[in-house]
Short mmCIF file of C-alpha atoms and ligand atoms in Angstrom, two decimals:
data_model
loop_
_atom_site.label_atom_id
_atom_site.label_comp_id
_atom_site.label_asym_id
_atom_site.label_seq_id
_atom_site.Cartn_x
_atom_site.Cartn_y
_atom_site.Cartn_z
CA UNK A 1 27.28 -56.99 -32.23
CA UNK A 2 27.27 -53.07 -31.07
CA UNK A 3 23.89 -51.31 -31.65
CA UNK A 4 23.73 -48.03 -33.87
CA UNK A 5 22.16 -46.48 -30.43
CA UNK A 6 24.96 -47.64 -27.92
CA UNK A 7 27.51 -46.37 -30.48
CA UNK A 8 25.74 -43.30 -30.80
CA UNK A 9 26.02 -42.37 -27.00
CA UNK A 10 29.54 -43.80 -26.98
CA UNK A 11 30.31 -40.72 -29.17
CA UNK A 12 28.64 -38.54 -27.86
CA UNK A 13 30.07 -39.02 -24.45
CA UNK A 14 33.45 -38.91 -26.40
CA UNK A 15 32.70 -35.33 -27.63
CA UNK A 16 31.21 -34.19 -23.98
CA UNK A 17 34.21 -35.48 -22.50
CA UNK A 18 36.30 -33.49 -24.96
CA UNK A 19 34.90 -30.24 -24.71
CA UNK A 20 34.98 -31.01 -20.96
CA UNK A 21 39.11 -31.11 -21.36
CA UNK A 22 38.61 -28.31 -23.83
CA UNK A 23 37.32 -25.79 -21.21
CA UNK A 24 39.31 -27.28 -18.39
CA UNK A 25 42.35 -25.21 -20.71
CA UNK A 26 40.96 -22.55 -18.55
CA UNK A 27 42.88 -23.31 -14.99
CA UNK A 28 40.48 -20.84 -13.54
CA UNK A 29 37.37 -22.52 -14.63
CA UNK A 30 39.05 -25.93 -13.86
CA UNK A 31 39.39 -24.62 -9.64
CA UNK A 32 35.70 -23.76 -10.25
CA UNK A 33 34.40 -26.80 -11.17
CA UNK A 34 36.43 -28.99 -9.05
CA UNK A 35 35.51 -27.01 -6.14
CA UNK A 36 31.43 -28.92 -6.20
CA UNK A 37 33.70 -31.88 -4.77
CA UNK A 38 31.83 -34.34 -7.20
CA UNK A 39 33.08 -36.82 -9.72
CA UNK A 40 34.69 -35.90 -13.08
CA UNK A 41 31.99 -37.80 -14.63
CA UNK A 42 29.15 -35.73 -13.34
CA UNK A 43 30.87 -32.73 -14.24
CA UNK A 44 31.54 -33.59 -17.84
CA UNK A 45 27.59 -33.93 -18.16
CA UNK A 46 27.56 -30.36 -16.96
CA UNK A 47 29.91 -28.74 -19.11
CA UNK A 48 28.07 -26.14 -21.18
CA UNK A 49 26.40 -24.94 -17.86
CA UNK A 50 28.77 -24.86 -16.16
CA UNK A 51 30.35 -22.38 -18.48
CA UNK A 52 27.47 -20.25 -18.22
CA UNK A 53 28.11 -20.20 -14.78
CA UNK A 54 31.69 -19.92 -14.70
CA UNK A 55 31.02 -16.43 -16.89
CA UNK A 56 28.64 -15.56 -14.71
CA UNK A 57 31.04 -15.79 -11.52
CA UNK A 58 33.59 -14.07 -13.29
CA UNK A 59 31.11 -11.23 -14.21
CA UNK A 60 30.17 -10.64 -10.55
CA UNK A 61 33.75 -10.46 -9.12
CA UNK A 62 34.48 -7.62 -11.76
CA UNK A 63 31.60 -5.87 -11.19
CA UNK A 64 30.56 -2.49 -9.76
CA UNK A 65 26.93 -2.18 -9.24
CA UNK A 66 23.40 -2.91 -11.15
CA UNK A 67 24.36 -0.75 -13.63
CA UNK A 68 26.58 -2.41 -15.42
CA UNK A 69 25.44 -6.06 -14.63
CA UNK A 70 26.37 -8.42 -17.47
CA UNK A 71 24.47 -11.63 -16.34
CA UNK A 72 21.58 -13.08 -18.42
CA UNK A 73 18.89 -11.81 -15.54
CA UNK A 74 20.27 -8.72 -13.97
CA UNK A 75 20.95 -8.91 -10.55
CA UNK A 76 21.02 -13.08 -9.82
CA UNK A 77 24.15 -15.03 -10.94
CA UNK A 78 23.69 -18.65 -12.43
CA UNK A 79 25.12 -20.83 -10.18
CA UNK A 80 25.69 -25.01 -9.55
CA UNK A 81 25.09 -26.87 -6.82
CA UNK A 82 26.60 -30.15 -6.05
CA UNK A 83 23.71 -32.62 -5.06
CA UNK A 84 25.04 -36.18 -4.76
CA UNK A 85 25.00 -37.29 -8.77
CA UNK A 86 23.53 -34.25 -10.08
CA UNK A 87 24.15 -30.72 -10.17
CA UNK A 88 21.49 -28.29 -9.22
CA UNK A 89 21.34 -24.80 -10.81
CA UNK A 90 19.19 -21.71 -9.97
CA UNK A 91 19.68 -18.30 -10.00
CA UNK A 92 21.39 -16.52 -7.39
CA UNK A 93 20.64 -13.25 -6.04
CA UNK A 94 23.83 -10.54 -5.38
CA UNK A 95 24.64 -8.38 -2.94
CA UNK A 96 23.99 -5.48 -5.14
CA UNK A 97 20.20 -6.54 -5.98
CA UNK A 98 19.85 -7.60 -2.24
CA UNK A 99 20.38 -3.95 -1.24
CA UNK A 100 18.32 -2.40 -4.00
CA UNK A 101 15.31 -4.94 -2.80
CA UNK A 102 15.72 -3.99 0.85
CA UNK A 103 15.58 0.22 -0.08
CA UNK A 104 12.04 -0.51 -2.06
CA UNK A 105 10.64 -2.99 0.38
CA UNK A 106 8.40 -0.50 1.73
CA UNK A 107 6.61 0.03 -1.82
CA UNK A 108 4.76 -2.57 -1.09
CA UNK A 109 2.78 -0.77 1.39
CA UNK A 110 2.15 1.78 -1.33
CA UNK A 111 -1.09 0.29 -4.30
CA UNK A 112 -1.54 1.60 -7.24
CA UNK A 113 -5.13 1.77 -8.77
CA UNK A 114 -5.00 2.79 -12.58
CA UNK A 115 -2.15 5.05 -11.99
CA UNK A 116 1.08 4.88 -13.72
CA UNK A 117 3.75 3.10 -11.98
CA UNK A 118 6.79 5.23 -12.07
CA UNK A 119 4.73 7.99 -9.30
CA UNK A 120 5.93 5.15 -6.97
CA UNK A 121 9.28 6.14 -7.01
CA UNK A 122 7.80 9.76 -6.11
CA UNK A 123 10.47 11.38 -3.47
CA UNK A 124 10.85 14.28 -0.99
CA UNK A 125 13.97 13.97 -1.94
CA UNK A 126 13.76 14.26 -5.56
CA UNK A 127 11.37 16.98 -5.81
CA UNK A 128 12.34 19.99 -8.18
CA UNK A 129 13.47 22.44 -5.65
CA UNK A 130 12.64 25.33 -8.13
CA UNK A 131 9.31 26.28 -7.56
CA UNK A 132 8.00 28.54 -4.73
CA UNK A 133 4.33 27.63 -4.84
CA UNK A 134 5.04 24.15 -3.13
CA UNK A 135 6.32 25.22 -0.11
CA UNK A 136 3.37 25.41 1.79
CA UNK A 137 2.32 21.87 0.80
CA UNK A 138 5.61 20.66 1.64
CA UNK A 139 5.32 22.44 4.94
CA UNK A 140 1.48 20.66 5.55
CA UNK A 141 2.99 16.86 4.23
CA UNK A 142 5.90 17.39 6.77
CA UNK A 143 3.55 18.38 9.87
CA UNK A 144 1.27 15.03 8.81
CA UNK A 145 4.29 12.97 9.02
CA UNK A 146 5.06 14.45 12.33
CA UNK A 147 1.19 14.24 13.78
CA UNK A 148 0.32 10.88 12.20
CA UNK A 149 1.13 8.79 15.20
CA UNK A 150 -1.09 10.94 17.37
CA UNK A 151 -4.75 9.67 18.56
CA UNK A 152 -6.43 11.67 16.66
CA UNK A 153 -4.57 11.48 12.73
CA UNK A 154 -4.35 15.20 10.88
CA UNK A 155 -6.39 16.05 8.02
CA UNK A 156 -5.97 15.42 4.42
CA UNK A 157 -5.83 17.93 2.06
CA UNK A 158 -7.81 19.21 -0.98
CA UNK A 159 -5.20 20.15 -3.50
CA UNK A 160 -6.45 21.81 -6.63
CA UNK A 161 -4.60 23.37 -9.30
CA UNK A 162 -3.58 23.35 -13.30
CA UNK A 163 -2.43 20.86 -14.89
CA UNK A 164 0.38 19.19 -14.71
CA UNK A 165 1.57 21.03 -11.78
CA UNK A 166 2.75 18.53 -9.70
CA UNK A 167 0.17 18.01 -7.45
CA UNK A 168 -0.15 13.76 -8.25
CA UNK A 169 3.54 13.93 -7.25
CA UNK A 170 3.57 15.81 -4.10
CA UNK A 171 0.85 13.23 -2.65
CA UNK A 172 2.48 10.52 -3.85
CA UNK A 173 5.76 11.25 -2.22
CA UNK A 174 4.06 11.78 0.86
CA UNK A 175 2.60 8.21 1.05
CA UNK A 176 5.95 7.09 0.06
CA UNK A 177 7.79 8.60 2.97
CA UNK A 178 4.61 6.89 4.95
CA UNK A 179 5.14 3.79 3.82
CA UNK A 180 9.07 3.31 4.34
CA UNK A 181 7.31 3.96 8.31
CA UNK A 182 4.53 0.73 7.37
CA UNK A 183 1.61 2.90 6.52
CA UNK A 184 -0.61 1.59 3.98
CA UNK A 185 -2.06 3.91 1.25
CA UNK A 186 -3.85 3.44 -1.97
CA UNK A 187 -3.64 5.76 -4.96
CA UNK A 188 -6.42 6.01 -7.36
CA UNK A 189 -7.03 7.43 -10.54
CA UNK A 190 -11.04 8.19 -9.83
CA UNK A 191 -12.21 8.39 -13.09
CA UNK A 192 -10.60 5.54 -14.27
CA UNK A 193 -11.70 3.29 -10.96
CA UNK A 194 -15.15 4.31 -11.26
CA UNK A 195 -15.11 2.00 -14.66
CA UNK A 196 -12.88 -0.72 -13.00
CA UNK A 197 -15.57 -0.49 -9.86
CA UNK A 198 -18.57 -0.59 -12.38
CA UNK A 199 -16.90 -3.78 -14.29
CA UNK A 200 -16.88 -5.67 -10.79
CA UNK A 201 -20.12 -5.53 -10.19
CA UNK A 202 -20.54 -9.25 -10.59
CA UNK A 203 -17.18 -10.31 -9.43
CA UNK A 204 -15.80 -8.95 -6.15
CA UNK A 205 -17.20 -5.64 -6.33
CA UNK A 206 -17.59 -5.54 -2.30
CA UNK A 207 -14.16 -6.39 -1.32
CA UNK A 208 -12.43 -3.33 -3.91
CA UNK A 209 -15.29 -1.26 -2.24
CA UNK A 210 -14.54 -2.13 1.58
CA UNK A 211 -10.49 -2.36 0.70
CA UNK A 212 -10.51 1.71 -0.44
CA UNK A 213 -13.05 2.64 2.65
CA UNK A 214 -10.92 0.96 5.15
CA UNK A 215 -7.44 1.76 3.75
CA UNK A 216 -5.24 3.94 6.16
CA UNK A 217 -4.41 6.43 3.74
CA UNK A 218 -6.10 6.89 0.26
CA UNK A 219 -5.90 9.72 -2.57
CA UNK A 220 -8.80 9.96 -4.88
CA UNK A 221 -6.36 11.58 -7.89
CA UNK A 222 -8.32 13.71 -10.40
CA UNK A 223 -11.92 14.06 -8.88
CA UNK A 224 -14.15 16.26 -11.15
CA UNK A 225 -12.52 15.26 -14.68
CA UNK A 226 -15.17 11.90 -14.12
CA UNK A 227 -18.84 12.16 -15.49
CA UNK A 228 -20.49 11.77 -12.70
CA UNK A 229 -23.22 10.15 -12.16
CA UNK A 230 -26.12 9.23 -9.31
CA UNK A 231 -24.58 6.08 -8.68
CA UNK A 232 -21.02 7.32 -8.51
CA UNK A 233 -22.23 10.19 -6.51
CA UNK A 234 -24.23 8.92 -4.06
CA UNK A 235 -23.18 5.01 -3.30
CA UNK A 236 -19.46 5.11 -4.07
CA UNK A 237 -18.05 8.42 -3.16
CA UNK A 238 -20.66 9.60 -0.63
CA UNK A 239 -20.53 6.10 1.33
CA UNK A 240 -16.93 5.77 1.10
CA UNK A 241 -16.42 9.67 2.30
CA UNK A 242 -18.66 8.98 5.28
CA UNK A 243 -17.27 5.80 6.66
CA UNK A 244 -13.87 7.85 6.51
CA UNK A 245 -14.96 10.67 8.00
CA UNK A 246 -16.40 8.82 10.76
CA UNK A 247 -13.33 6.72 11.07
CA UNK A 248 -10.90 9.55 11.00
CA UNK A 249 -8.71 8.04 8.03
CA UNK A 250 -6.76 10.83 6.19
CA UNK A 251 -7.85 11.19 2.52
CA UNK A 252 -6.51 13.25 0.00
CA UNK A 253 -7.82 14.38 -3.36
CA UNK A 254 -6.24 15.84 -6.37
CA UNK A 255 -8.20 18.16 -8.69
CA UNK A 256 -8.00 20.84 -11.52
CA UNK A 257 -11.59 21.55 -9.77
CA UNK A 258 -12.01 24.28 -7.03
CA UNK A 259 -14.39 22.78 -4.88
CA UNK A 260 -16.88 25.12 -5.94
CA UNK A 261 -16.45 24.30 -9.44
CA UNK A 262 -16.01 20.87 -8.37
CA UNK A 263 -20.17 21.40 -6.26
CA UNK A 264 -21.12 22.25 -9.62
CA UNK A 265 -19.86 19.22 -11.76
CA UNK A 266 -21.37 16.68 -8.63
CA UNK A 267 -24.41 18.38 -8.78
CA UNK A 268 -25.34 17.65 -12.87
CA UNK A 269 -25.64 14.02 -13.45
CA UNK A 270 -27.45 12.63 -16.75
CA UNK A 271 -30.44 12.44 -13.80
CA UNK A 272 -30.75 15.53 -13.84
CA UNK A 273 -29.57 18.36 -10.82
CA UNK A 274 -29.51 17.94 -7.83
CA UNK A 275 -27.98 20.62 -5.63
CA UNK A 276 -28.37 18.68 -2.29
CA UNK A 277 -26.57 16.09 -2.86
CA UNK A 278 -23.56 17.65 -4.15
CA UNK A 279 -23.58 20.17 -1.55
CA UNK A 280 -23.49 17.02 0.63
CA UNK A 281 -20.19 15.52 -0.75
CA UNK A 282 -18.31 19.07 -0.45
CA UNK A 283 -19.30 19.06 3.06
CA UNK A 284 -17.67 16.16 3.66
CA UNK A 285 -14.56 16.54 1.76
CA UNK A 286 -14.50 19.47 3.86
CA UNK A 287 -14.52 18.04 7.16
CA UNK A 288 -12.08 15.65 5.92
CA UNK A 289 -9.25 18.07 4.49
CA UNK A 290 -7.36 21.48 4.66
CA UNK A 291 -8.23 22.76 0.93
CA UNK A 292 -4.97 24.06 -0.80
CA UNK A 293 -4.34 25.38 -4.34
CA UNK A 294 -1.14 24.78 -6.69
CA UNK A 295 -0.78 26.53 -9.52
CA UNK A 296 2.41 26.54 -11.39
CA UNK A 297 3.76 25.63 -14.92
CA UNK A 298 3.32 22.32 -16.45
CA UNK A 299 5.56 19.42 -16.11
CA UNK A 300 4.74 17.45 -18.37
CA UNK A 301 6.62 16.54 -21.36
P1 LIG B 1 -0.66 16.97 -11.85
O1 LIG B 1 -1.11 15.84 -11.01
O2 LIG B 1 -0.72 18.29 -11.14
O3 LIG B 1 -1.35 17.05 -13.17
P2 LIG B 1 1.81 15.49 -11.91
O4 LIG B 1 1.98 15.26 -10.47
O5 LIG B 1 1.32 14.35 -12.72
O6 LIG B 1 0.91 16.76 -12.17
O7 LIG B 1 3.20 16.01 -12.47
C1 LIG B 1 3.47 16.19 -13.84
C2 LIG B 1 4.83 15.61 -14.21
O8 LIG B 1 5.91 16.27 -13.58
C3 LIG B 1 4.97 14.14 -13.82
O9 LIG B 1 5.67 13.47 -14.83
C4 LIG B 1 5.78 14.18 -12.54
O10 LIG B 1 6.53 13.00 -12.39
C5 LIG B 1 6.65 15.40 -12.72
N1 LIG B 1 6.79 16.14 -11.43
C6 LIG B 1 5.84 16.89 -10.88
N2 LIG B 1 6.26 17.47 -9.75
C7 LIG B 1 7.51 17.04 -9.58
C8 LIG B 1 8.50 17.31 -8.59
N3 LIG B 1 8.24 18.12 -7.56
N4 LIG B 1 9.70 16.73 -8.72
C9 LIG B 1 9.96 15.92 -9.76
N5 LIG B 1 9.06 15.64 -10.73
C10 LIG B 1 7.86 16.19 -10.66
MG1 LIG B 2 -2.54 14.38 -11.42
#
């Protein structure tokens, strides 16, 4: 006597096998599937997916770009592959995602540290073109590009300013157009590192230290809006600042500080004052960059 189980599964293969016919209706889909060169019988196992990645296929020959990619993850098409009594499926990537990949390969070179992501895509080429008071920076970033295969790499610079002026930008496309030639930089958000620094303390606290002093390029962004302190003063920036100096890696630094203002704010710490050691800092910063101001109207929305 038949089981309830065998009968079960004889329906059920009934139904697959139906829908199977169903979708072969389709003589497109039908060339598809017969195409993996494996049995009918595999194939009617398959038939749902392979519907998915019939669409799929037919979304990708119709299409024009990224932009108006229908698949279910942009870019990669679902697609079967024929492996003796199975079929394999993965997700394929396109020609269109292929190319986007290869144009933003470089921003890998390029590290964020508690900075918001979108200054990666920070462009030369993008720049407002409106606004006088850049031109001289421009000018400076262009002549680094130029010099920063020689022996002896060109200065950084100091750029202070108002808010919102653009200055994160402008240093950000430069180490963008740096690292489409391999140059490695790191961006950091110094107030905000200081407390990511602090926190690793007990972790791996001298590999982020010796990663930022050795880094090729590296823009302490907002220096001055911290509250400084001893420790921040004079065995994280001080330390850092020398080994660079002595190393002749370009630094840059972003500031709504002049660096006189900015002497002051290094020299008050909850220690008390200490003129010295401030004065110390600024003379390094100062052997290490080209000070520069930009002032224009905010940006921000
Ligand atoms: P700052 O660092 O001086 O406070 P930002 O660099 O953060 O100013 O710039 C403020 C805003 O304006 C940001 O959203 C930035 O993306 C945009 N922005 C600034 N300069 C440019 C530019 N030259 N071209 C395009 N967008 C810019
Ligand atoms: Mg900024």
């Amino acid at each position: 006597m038949q089981n309830v189980s065998d009968f079960m599964n004889k329906t059920d293969d009934i139904e697959l096998k139906h829908s199977f016919q169903d979708a072969c209706a389709n003589s497109d889909f039908k060339k598809y599937v017969y195409n993996l060169n494996v049995s009918e019988d595999i194939l009617i196992k398959y038939t749902s997916r392979l519907e998915e990645a019939f669409t799929e296929c037919k979304n990708c020959a119709m299409c024009k770009g990224l932009d108006t990619c229908k698949n279910a993850v942009p870019g990669y098409a679902y697609t079967p592959t024929a492996k003796e009594k199975i079929i394999d499926f993965s997700y394929v990537i396109c020609k269109y995602q292929e190319e986007q990949d290869k144009k933003t390969a470089y921003q890998k070179n390029l590290e964020l540290l508690e900075m918001p992501k979108d200054i990666k895509n920070a462009s030369f080429k993008d720049m407002y073109k409106d606004d006088k008071a850049r031109v001289p920076i421009v000018k400076y970033f262009k002549e680094f590009i130029d010099n920063y295969d020689n022996d002896e790499k060109p200065k950084g610079i100091y750029l202070n300013g108002s808010f919102g002026s653009g200055k994160t930008y402008l240093v950000a496309a430069l180490f963008n157009e740096l690292a489409k030639k391999g140059v490695r930089s790191v961006l950091i958000y110094y107030p905000e590192f200081l407390r990511s620094l602090k926190a690793s303390f007990q972790t791996n606290y001298d590999e982020q230290f010796n990663y930022i002093k050795k880094v090729p390029l590296l823009l302490f962004d907002d220096i001055g809006a911290e509250n400084c302190s001893n420790w921040s003063r004079d065995e994280v920036l001080g330390p850092i600042l020398q080994y660079r100096m002595e190393n002749h890696l370009p630094t840059f630094f972003t500031s709504n500080l002049t660096l006189e203002e900015l002497e002051n704010s290094l020299a008050i710490t909850s220690s008390g004052v200490d003129k010295v050691k401030a004065r110390r800092i600024i003379e390094r910063i100062k052997q290490l960059t080209n000070s520069l101001e930009l002032i224009s109207k905010n940006r921000r929305n």
